[in-house]
Coordinates of C-alpha atoms in Angstrom, one line a residue:
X1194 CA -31.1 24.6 25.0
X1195 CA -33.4 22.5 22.3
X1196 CA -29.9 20.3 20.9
X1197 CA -27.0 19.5 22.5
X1198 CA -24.4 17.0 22.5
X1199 CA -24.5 15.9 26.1
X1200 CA -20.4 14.6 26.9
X1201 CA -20.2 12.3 29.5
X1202 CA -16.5 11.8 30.0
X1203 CA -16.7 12.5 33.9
X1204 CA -18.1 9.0 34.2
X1205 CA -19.0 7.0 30.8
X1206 CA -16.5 8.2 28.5
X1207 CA -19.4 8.4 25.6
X1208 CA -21.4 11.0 23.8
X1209 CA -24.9 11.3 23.7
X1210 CA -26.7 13.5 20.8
X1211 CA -30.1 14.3 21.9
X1212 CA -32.6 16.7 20.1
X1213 CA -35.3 18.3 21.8
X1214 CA -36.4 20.1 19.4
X1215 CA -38.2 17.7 17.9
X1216 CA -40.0 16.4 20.9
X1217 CA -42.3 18.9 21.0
X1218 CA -45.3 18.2 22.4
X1219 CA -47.1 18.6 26.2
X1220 CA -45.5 18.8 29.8
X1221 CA -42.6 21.3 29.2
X1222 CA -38.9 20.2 29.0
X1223 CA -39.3 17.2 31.5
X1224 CA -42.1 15.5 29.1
X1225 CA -39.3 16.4 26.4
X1226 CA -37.1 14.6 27.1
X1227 CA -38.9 11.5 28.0
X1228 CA -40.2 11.5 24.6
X1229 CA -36.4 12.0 23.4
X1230 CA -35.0 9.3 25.0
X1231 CA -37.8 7.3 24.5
X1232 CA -37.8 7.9 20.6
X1233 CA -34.1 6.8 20.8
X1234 CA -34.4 3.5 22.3
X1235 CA -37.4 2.4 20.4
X1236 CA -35.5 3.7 17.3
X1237 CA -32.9 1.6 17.8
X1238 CA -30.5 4.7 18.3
X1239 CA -29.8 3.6 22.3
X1240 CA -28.8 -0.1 21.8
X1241 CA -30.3 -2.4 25.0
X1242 CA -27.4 -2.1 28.0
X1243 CA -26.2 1.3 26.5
X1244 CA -24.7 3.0 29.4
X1245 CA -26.6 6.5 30.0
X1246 CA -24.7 9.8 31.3
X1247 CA -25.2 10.8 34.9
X1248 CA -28.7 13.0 35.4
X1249 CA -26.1 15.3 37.1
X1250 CA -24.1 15.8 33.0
X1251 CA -27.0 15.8 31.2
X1252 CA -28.7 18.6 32.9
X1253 CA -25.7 20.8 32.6
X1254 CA -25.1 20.2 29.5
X1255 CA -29.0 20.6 28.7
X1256 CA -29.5 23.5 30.8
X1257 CA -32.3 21.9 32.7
X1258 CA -32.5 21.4 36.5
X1259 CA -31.1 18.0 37.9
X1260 CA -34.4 17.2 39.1
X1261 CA -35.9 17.1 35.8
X1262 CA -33.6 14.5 34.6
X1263 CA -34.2 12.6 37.7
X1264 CA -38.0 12.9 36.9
X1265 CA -37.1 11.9 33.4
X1266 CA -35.0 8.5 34.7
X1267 CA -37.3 7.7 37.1
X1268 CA -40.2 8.1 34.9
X1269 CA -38.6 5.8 32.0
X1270 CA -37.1 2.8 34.3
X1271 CA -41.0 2.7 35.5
X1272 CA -42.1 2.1 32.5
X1273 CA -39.7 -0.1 31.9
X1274 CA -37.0 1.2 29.1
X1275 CA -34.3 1.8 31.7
X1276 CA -33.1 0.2 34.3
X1277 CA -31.1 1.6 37.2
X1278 CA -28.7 0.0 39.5
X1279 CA -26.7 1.4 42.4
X1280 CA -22.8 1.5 41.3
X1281 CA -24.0 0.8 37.9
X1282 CA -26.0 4.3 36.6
X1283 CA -28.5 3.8 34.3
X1284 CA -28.8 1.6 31.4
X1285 CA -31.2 1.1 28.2
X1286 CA -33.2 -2.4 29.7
X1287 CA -32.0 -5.3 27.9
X1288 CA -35.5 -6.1 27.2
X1289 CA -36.3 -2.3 25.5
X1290 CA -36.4 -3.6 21.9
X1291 CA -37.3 -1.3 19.2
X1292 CA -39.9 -1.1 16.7
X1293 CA -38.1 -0.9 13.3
X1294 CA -34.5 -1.9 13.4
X1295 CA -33.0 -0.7 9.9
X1296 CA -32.5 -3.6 7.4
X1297 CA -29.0 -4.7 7.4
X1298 CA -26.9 -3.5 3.9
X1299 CA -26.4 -6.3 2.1
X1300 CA -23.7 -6.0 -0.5
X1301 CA -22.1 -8.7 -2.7
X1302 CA -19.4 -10.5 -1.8
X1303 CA -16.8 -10.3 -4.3
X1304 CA -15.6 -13.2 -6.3
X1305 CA -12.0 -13.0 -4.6
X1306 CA -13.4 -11.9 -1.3
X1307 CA -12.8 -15.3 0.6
X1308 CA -9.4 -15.3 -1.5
X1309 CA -7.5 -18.1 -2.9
X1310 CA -5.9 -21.2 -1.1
X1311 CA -2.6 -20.5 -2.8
X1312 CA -1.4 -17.2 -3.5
X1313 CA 1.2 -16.4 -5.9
X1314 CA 0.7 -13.5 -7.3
X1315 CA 3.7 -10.9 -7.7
X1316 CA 4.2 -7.7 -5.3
X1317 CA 3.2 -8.4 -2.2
X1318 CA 6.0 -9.2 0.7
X1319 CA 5.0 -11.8 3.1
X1320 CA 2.9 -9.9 5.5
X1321 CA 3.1 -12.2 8.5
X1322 CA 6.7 -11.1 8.9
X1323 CA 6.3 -7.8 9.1
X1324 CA 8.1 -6.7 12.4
X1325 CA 5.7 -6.0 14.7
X1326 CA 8.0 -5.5 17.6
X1327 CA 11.1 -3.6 16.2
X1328 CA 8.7 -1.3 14.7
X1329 CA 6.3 -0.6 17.7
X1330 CA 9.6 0.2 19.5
X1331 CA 10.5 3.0 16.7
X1332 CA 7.4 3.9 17.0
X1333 CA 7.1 4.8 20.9
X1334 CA 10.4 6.3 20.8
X1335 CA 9.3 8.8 17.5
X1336 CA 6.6 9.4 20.0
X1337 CA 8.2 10.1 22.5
X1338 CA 10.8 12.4 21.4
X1339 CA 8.3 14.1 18.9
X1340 CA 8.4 17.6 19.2
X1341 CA 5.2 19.8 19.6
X1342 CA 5.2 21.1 16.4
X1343 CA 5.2 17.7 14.9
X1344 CA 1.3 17.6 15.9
X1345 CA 0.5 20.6 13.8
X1346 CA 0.0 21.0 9.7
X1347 CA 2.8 19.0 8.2
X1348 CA 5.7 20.1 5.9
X1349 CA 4.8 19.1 2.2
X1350 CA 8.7 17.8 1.8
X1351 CA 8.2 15.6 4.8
X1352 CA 9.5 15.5 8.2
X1353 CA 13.3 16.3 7.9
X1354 CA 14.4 13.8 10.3
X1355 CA 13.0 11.3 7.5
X1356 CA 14.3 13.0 4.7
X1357 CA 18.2 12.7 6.5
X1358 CA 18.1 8.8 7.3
X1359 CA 17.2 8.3 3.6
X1360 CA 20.0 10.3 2.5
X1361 CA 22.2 8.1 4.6
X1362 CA 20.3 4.9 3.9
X1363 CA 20.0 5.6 0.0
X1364 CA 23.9 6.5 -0.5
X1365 CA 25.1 3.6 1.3
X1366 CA 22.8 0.4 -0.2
X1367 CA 21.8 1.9 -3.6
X1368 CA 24.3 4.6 -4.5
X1369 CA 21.9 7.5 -4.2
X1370 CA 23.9 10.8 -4.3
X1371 CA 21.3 13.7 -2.8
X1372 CA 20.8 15.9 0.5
X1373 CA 17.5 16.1 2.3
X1374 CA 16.2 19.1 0.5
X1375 CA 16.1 17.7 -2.6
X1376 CA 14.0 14.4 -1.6
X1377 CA 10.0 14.8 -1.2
X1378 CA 8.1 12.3 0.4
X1379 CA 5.0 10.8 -0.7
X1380 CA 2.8 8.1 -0.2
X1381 CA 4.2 5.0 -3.0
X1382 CA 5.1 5.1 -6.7
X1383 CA 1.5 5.8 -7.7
X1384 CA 1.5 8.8 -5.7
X1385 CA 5.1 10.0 -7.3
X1386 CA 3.6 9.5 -10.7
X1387 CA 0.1 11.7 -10.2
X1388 CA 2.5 14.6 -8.4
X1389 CA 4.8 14.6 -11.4
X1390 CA 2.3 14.2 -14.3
X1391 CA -1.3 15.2 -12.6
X1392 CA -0.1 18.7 -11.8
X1393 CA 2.2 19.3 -15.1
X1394 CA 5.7 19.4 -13.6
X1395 CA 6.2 17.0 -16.4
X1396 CA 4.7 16.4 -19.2
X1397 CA 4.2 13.1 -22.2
X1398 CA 4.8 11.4 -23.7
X1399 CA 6.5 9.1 -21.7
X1400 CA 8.7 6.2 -22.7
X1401 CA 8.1 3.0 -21.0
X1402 CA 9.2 -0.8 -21.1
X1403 CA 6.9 -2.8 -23.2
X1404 CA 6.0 -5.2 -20.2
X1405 CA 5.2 -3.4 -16.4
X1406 CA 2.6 -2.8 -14.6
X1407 CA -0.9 -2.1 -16.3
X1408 CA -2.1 0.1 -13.4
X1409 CA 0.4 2.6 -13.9
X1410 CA -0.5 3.0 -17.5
X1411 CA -3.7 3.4 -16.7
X1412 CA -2.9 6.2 -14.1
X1413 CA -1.3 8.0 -16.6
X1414 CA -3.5 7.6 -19.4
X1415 CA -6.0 9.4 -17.0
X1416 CA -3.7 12.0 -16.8
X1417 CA -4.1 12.5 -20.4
X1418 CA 0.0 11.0 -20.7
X1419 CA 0.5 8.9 -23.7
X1420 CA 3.1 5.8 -22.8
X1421 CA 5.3 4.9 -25.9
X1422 CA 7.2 1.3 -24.9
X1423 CA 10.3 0.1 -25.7
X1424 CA 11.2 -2.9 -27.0
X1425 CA 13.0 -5.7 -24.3
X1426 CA 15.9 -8.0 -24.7
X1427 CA 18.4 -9.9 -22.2
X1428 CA 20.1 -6.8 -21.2
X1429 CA 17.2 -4.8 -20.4
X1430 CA 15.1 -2.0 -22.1
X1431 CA 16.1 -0.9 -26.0
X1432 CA 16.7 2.6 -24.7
X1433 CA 18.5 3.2 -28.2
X1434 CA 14.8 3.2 -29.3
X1435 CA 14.0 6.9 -27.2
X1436 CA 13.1 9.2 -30.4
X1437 CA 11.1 11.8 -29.5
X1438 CA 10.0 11.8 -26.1
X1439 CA 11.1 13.7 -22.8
X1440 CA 10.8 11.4 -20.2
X1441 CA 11.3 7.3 -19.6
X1442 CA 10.4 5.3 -16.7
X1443 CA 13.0 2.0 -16.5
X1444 CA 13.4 -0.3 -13.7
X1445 CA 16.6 -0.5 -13.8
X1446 CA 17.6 -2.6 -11.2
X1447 CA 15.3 -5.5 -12.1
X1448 CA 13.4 -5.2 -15.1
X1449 CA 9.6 -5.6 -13.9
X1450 CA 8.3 -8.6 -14.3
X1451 CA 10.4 -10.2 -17.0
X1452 CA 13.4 -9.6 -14.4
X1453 CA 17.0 -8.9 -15.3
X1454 CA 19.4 -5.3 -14.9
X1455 CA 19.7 -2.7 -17.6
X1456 CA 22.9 -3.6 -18.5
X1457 CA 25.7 -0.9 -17.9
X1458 CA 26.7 0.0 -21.6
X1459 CA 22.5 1.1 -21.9
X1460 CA 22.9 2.6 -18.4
X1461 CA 25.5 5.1 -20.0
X1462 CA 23.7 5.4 -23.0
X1463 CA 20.1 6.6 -21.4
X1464 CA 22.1 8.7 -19.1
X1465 CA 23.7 10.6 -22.3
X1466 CA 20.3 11.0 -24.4
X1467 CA 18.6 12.7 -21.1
X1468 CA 21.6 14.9 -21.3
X1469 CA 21.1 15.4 -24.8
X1470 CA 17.3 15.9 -25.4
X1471 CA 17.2 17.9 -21.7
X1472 CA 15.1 14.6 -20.8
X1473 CA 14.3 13.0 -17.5
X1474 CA 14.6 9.3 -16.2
X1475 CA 12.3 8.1 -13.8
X1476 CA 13.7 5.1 -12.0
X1477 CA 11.8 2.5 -10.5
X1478 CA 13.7 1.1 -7.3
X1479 CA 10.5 -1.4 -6.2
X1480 CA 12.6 -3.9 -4.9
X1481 CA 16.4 -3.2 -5.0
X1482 CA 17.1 -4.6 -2.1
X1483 CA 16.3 -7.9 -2.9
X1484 CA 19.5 -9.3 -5.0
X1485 CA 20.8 -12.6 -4.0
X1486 CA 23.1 -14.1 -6.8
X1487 CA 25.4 -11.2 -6.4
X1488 CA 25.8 -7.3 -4.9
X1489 CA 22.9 -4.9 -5.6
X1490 CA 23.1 -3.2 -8.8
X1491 CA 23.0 0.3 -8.2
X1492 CA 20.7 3.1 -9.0
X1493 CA 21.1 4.4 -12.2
X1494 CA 20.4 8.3 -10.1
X1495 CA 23.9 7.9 -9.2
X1496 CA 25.5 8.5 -12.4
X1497 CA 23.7 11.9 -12.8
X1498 CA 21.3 13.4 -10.1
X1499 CA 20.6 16.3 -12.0
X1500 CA 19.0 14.0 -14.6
X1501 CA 17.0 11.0 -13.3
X1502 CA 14.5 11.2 -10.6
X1503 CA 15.0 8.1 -8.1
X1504 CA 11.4 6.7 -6.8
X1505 CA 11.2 4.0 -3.7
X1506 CA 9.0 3.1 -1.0
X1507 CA 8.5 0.3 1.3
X1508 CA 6.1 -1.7 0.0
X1509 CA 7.9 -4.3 -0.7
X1510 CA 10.9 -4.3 1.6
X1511 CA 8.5 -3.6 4.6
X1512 CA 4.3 -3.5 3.7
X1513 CA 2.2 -1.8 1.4
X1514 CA 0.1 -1.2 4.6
X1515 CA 3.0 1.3 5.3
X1516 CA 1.9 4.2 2.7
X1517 CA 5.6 5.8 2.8
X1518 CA 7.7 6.4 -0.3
X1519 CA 10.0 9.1 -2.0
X1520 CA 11.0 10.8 -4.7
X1521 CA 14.6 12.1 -4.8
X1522 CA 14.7 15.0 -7.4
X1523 CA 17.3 17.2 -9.4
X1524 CA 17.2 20.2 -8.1
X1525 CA 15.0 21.8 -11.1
X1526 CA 12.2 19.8 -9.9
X1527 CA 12.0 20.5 -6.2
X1528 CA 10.0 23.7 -6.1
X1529 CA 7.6 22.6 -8.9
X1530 CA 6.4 18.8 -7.1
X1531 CA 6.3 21.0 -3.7
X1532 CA 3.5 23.3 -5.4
X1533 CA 2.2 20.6 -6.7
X1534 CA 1.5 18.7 -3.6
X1535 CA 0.3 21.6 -1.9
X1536 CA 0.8 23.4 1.4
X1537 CA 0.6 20.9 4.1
X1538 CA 1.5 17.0 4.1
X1539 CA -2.1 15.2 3.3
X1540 CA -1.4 12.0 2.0
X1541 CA 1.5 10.7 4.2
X1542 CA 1.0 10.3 8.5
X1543 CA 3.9 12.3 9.8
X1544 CA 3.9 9.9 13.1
X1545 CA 4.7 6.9 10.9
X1546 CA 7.6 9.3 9.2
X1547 CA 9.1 9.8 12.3
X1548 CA 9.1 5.5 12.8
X1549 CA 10.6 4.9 9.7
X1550 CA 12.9 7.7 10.5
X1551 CA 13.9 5.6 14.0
X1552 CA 13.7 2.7 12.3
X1553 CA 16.2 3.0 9.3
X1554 CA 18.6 5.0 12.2
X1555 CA 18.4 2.3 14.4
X1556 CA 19.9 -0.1 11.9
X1557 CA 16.5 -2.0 12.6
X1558 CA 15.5 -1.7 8.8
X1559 CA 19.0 -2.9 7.5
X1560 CA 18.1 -6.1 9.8
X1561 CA 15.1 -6.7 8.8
X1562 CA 16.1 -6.0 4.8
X1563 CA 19.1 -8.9 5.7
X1564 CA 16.3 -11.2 7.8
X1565 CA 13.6 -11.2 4.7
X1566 CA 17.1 -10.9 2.0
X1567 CA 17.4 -15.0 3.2
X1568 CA 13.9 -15.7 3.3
X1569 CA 13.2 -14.9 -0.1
X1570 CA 16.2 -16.7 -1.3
X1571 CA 15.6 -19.2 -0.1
X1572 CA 12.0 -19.5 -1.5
X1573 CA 13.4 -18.8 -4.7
X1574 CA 15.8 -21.7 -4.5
X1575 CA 12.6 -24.0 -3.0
X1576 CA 10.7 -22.6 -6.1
X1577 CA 13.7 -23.6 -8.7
X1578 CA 13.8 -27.2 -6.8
X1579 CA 10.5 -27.8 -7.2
X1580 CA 10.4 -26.9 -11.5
X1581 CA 13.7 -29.1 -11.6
X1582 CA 12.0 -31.9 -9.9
X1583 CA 8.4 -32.1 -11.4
X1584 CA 8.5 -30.1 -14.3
X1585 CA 12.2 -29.9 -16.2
X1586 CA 10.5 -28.6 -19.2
X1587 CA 9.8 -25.1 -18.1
X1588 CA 12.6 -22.3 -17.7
X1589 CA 12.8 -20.3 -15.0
X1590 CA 13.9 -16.4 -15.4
X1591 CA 14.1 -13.4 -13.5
X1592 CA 15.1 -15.0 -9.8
X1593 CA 18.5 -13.2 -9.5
X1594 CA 16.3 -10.6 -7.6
X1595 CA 13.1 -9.9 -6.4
X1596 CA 9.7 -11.3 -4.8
X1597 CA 8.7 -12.9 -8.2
X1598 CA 9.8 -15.4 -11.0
X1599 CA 8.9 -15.6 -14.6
X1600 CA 8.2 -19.0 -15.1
X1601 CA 8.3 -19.2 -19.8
X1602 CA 5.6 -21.9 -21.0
X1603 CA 5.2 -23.6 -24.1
X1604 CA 4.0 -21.4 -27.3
X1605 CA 0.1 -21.2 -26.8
X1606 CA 0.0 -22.5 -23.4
X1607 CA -0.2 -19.4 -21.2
X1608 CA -3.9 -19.0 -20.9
X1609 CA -4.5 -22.4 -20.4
X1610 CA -1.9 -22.6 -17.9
X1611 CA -3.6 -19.8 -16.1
X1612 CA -7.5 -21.6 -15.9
X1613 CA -5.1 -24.2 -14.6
X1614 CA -3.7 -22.7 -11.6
X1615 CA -7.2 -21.6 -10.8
X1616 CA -8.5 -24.9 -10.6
X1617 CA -5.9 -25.5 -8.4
X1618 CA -6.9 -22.5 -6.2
X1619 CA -4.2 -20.6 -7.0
X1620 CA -3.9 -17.2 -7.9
X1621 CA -1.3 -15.7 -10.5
X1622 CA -0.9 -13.9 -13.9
X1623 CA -0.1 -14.3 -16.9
X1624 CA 2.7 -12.3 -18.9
X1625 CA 0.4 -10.9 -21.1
X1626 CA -1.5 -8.9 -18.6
X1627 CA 1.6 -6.8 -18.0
X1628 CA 2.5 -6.2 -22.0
X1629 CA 1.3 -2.6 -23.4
X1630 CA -1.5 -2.9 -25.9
X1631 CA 0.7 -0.9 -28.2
X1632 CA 4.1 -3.5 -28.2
X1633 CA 4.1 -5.1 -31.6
X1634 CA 6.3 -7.3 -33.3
X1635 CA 8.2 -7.8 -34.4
X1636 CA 10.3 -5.4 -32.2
X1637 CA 8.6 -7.3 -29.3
X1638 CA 7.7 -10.8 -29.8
X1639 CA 4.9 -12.0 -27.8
X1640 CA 5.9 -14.5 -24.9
X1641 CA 4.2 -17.1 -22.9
X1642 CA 4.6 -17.0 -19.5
X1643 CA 3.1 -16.7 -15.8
X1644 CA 4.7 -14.2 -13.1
X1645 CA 5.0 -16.2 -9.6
X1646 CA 4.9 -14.2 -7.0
X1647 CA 7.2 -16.1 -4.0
X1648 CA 7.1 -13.7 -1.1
X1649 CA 3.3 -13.4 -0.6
X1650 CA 2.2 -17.4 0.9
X1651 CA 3.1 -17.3 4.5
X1652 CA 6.1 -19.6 5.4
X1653 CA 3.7 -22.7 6.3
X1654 CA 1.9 -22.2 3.5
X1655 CA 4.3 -22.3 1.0
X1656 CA 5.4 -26.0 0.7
X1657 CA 1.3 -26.6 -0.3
X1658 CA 1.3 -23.7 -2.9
X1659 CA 4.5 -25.0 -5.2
X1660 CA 3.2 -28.5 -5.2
X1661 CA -0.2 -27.0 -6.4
X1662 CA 1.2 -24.8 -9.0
X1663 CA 3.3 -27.8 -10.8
X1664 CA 0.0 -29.9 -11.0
X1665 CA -0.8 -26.7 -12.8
X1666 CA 1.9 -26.4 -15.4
X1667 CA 1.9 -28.0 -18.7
X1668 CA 3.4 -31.2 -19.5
X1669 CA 6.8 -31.7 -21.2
X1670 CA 6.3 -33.9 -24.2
X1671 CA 6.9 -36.8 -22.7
X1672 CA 4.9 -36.8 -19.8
X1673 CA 1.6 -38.1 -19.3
X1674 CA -1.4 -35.0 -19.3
X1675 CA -2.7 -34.4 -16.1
X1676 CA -6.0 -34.5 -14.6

């Protein structure tokens, strides 16, 4: 045998990959493989104390007599590469340095690598409360209880036991009406929207509000979708502005990032022009869970399944480190986003299906939901303190729901603000990186403003990061500039 992978799990528990076909040379396989090894330690390969496999493994699995690796052992600890103790096999010598180590990759250390001293930016939950123990629980018991099958090529749908606890879970907090064939499951919102409009199950252009998230314009305008936005007002998204187009994508529930519901009356209305113009609604559910001055407002899905499509995940109720969302369809759409994902589940880790499918069953999500419901609160009400105390002048909007605030500055102030907060170490944006390039006035006057993100400090952290962000607003007119 001139290669082999020599597997030492009877004693080591490690691989070894040597190639003897490129020790040729003198002395037949013995002087092989002395040179082999050899080349491996002074290449750096067979790190000093590395734990060798029995002579007894590697001359099975090289086909060589026993004796020969014996030879070779005994030959190599004499010369001082190995060393060989009784009860503790055979090592690389801690003194068998090699020759050339390879030069250590440098790369450059991003700008935000060490990261900020305060951070405030929006759509992050706080990730040290993640619940470590409730979900390791649903997790051994998905384990357990997993059958066989659930270790082969996965079901592009998603595991059905998932696909039922959401059906339960969506009806009863967001009004959802659907059945577990017609939700998919995917791996966030991003994912949703490159299953929907990569693979031409729908197609642009697509409506959208004039302020929400640039990365999912950008997603889309990759996918060759032009985005069209509507103007914005207190009650939501001007949806009696939809001309031509097919499709809209709302967040209904809380209009992202300026904050506030689509009121009810433009609820109706974009329910009827989907009916009329055989369009589609994509709903945005990010963070519906997170109401506080009053119940949640329900998803706009459940006045007409058969016309919106209802997208959630858990990145912000649980962790974006959990890559789980869905997409609950009308019933026209089911086949075509199955094609379009493809065969088999690749994107989404059916094991951590099966513990979200546990953990929503075992009422442990609806806990948790409550448990970070009254953190979040009452961060918002800390944040609102804090502007009433130090800085009156500035109007807080958008904290009926949500992980953020919209905090509205003075008219030309919004940059400056922004080179502020960095000074102070903190990290935020402004409104403006959230407005589509194409929003003009005046059907959508240009507003000054930062987004606050309050979920993301940790809870000991937080005091320290609203204290820092006032030194960072602007003065009222009154008050003295800061330094």
């Amino acid at each position: 045998m001139a290669e082999s992978w020599v597997n030492s799990a009877e004693r080591i528990g490690a691989d070894l990959h040597l190639d003897l076909s490129e020790s040729s040379g003198p002395g037949g396989r013995r002087a092989a493989l002395i040179r082999a090894l050899r080349e491996a330690v002074r290449g750096g390969r067979l790190a000093p104390g590395t734990r060798l496999p029995p002579y007894r493994s590697l001359a099975a699995d090289l086909g060589v007599a026993r004796n020969t690796v014996a030879d070779a052992y005994a030959e190599l600890v004499a010369e001082g590469w190995l060393t060989a103790r009784q009860g503790s096999g055979t090592r690389v010598a801690e003194r068998a340095e090699p020759l050339r180590r390879a030069r250590p990759v440098t790369r450059k250390t991003p700008s935000r690598a060490r990261g900020p001293r305060h951070d405030l930016r929006q759509g992050t939950p706080d990730a040290s409360a993640f619940p470590r123990t409730d979900w390791l629980a649903s997790y051994r018991r998905a384990l357990q209880q997993a059958p066989n099958e659930v270790f082969g090529p996965g079901d592009p749908a998603g595991r059905l036991e998932l696909r039922e606890a959401l059906t339960e879970y969506l009806a009863r907090a967001r009004g959802v009406r659907t059945e577990p064939g017609r939700i998919v499951i995917c791996s966030g919102f991003a994912h949703a929207l490159r299953l929907l409009f990569g693979e031409g199950v729908l197609r642009g252009p697509l409506a959208v509000e004039a302020y929400g998230l640039g990365f999912h314009r950008e997603l889309l305008a990759a996918e060759g979708v032009r985005t069209v936005p509507l103007p914005l007002d207190d009650d939501g998204a001007r949806v009696d502005r939809l001309a031509r187009e097919r499709a809209v994508l709302l967040t209904p529930a809380h209009q992202f990032p300026t904050g506030g519901p689509l009121h009810r009356e433009r609820r109706a209305a974009v329910v009827d022009w989907a009916r009329a113009r055989g369009g589609v609604i994509l709903e945005d559910d990010y963070d519906g869970e997170f109401r506080y001055d009053r119940k949640p407002v329900g998803a706009v899905q459940g006045l007409d399944p058969e016309r919106v499509i209802f997208i959630g995940s858990v990145s912000k109720s649980l962790s974006p480190a959990v890559r789980l969302g869905w997409m609950v369809l009308p019933e026209r759409y089911v086949d075509d986003v199955l094609a379009a994902k493809g065969e088999r589940e690749a994107w989404a880790s059916v094991l951590d299906q099966l513990s979200l499918a546990d953990f929503i069953a075992s009422g442990a999500y609806d806990r948790h939901v409550r448990r970070m419901r009254q953190r979040y609160r009452s961060r918002r009400d800390r944040l609102v303190a804090a502007l009433a105390e130090h800085a009156p002048h500035i109007e807080v909007t958008g904290v009926s729901a949500g992980l953020h605030a919209v905090l509205r500055l003075p008219p030309g102030t919004e940059r400056s603000t922004v080179k502020a907060a960095t000074w102070q170490g903190i990290a935020l944006d402004g409104l403006a990186a959230f407005r589509h390039p194409e929003a003009t006035e005046p059907d959508m006057p240009v507003r000054d403003g930062i987004v606050v993100g309050c979920a993301t400090p940790s809870e000991h952290a937080y005091e320290a990061a609203l204290e820092a962000l006032c030194r960072a607003l602007p003065p009222g007119e009154e008050a003295p500039a800061r330094g």
